[in-house]
C-alpha positions as a Markdown table, in Angstrom:
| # | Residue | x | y | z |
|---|---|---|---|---|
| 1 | Unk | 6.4 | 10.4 | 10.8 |
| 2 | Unk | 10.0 | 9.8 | 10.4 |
| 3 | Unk | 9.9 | 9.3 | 6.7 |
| 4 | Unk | 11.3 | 12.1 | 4.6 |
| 5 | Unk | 9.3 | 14.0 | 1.8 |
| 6 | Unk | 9.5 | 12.3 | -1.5 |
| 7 | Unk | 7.6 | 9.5 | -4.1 |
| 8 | Unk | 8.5 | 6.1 | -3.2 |
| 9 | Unk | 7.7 | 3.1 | -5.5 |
| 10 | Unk | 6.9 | -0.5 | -3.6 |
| 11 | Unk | 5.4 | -3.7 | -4.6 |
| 12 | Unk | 5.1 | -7.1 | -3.2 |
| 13 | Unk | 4.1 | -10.1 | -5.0 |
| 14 | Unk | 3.4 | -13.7 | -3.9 |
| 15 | Unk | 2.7 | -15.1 | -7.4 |
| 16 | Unk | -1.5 | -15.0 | -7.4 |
| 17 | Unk | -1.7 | -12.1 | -6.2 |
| 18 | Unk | 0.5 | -8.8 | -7.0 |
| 19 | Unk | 1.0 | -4.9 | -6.1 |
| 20 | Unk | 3.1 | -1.9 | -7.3 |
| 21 | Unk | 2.4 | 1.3 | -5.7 |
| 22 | Unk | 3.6 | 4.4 | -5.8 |
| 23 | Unk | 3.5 | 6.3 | -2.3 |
| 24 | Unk | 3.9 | 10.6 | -1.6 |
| 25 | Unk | 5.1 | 12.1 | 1.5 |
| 26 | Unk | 4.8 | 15.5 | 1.9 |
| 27 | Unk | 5.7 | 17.3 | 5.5 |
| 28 | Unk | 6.4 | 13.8 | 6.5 |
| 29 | Unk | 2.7 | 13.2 | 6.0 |
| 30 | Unk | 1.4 | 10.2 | 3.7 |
| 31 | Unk | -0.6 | 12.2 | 1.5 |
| 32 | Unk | -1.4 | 9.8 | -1.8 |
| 33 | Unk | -1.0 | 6.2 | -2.9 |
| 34 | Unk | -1.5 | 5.0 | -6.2 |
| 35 | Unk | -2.3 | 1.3 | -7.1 |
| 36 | Unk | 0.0 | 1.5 | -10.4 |
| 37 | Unk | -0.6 | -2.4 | -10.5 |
| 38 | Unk | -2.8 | -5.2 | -8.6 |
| 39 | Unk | -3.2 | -8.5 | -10.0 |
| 40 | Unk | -6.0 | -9.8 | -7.7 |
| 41 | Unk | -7.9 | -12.5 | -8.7 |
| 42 | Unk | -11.0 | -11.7 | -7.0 |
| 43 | Unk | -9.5 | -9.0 | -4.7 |
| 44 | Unk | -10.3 | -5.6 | -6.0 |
| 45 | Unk | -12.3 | -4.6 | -3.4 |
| 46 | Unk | -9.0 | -4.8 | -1.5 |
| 47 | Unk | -8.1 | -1.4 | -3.1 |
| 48 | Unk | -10.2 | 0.9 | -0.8 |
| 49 | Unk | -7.6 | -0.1 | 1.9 |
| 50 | Unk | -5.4 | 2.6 | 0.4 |
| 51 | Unk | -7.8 | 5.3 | 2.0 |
| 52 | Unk | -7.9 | 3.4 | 5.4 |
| 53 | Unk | -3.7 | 3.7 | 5.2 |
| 54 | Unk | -3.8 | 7.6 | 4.6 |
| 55 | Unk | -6.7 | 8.5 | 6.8 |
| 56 | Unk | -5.1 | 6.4 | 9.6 |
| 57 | Unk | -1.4 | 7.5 | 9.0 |
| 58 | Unk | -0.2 | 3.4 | 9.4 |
| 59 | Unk | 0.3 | 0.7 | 7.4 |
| 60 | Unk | -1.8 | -2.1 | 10.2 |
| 61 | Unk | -5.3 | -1.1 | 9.1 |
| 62 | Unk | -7.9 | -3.9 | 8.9 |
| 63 | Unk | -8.1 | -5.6 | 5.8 |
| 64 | Unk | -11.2 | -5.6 | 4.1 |
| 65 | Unk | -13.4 | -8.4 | 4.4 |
| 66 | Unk | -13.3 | -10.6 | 1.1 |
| 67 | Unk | -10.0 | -9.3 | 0.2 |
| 68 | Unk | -7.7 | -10.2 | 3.0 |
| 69 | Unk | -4.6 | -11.2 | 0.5 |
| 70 | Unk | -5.3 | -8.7 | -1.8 |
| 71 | Unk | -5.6 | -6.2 | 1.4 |
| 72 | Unk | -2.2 | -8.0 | 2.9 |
| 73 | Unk | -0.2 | -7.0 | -0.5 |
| 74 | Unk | -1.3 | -3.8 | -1.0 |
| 75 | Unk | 0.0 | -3.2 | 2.7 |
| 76 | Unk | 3.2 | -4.8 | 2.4 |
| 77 | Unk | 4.0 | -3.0 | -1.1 |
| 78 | Unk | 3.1 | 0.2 | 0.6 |
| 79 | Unk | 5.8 | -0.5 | 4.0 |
| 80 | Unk | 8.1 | -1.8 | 0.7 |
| 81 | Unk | 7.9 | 1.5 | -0.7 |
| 82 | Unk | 8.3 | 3.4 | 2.3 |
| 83 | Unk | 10.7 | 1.3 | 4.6 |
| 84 | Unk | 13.2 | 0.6 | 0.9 |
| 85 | Unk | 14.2 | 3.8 | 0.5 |
């Protein structure tokens, strides 16, 4: 709620498994993430944890069973994105 309007760019990568995302605040709101980039082995379902971020308003949503490290890099590119700048 604190984080002031604008497109902020995040990733996180532990080798295996990588994100880049690109995160929009308007009216202090998230309001859209995009997955520019997810290497994932077998973790693309992992992806649907964007929605659970923007309908929640909060980065600690569950992570979604079978995915848990892809899940677990997509969040911590998205506080990357919004916590860097």
């Amino acid at each position: 709620s604190n984080i002031p309007d604008g497109i902020y760019i995040g990733e996180y990568d532990v080798d295996f498994i990588y994100a880049k995302v690109k995160v929009t605040v308007q009216n202090r709101t998230i309001t859209g993430i995009e997955l520019l980039e997810h290497k994932n082995g077998r973790g693309k379902p992992a992806e649907t944890i964007i929605d659970r971020i923007i309908e929640k308003q909060r980065i600690n949503v569950d992570a979604v069973s079978g995915a848990t490290n892809s899940s677990i890099v997509i969040k911590k590119a998205v506080e990357n994105a919004i916590h860097v700048n």
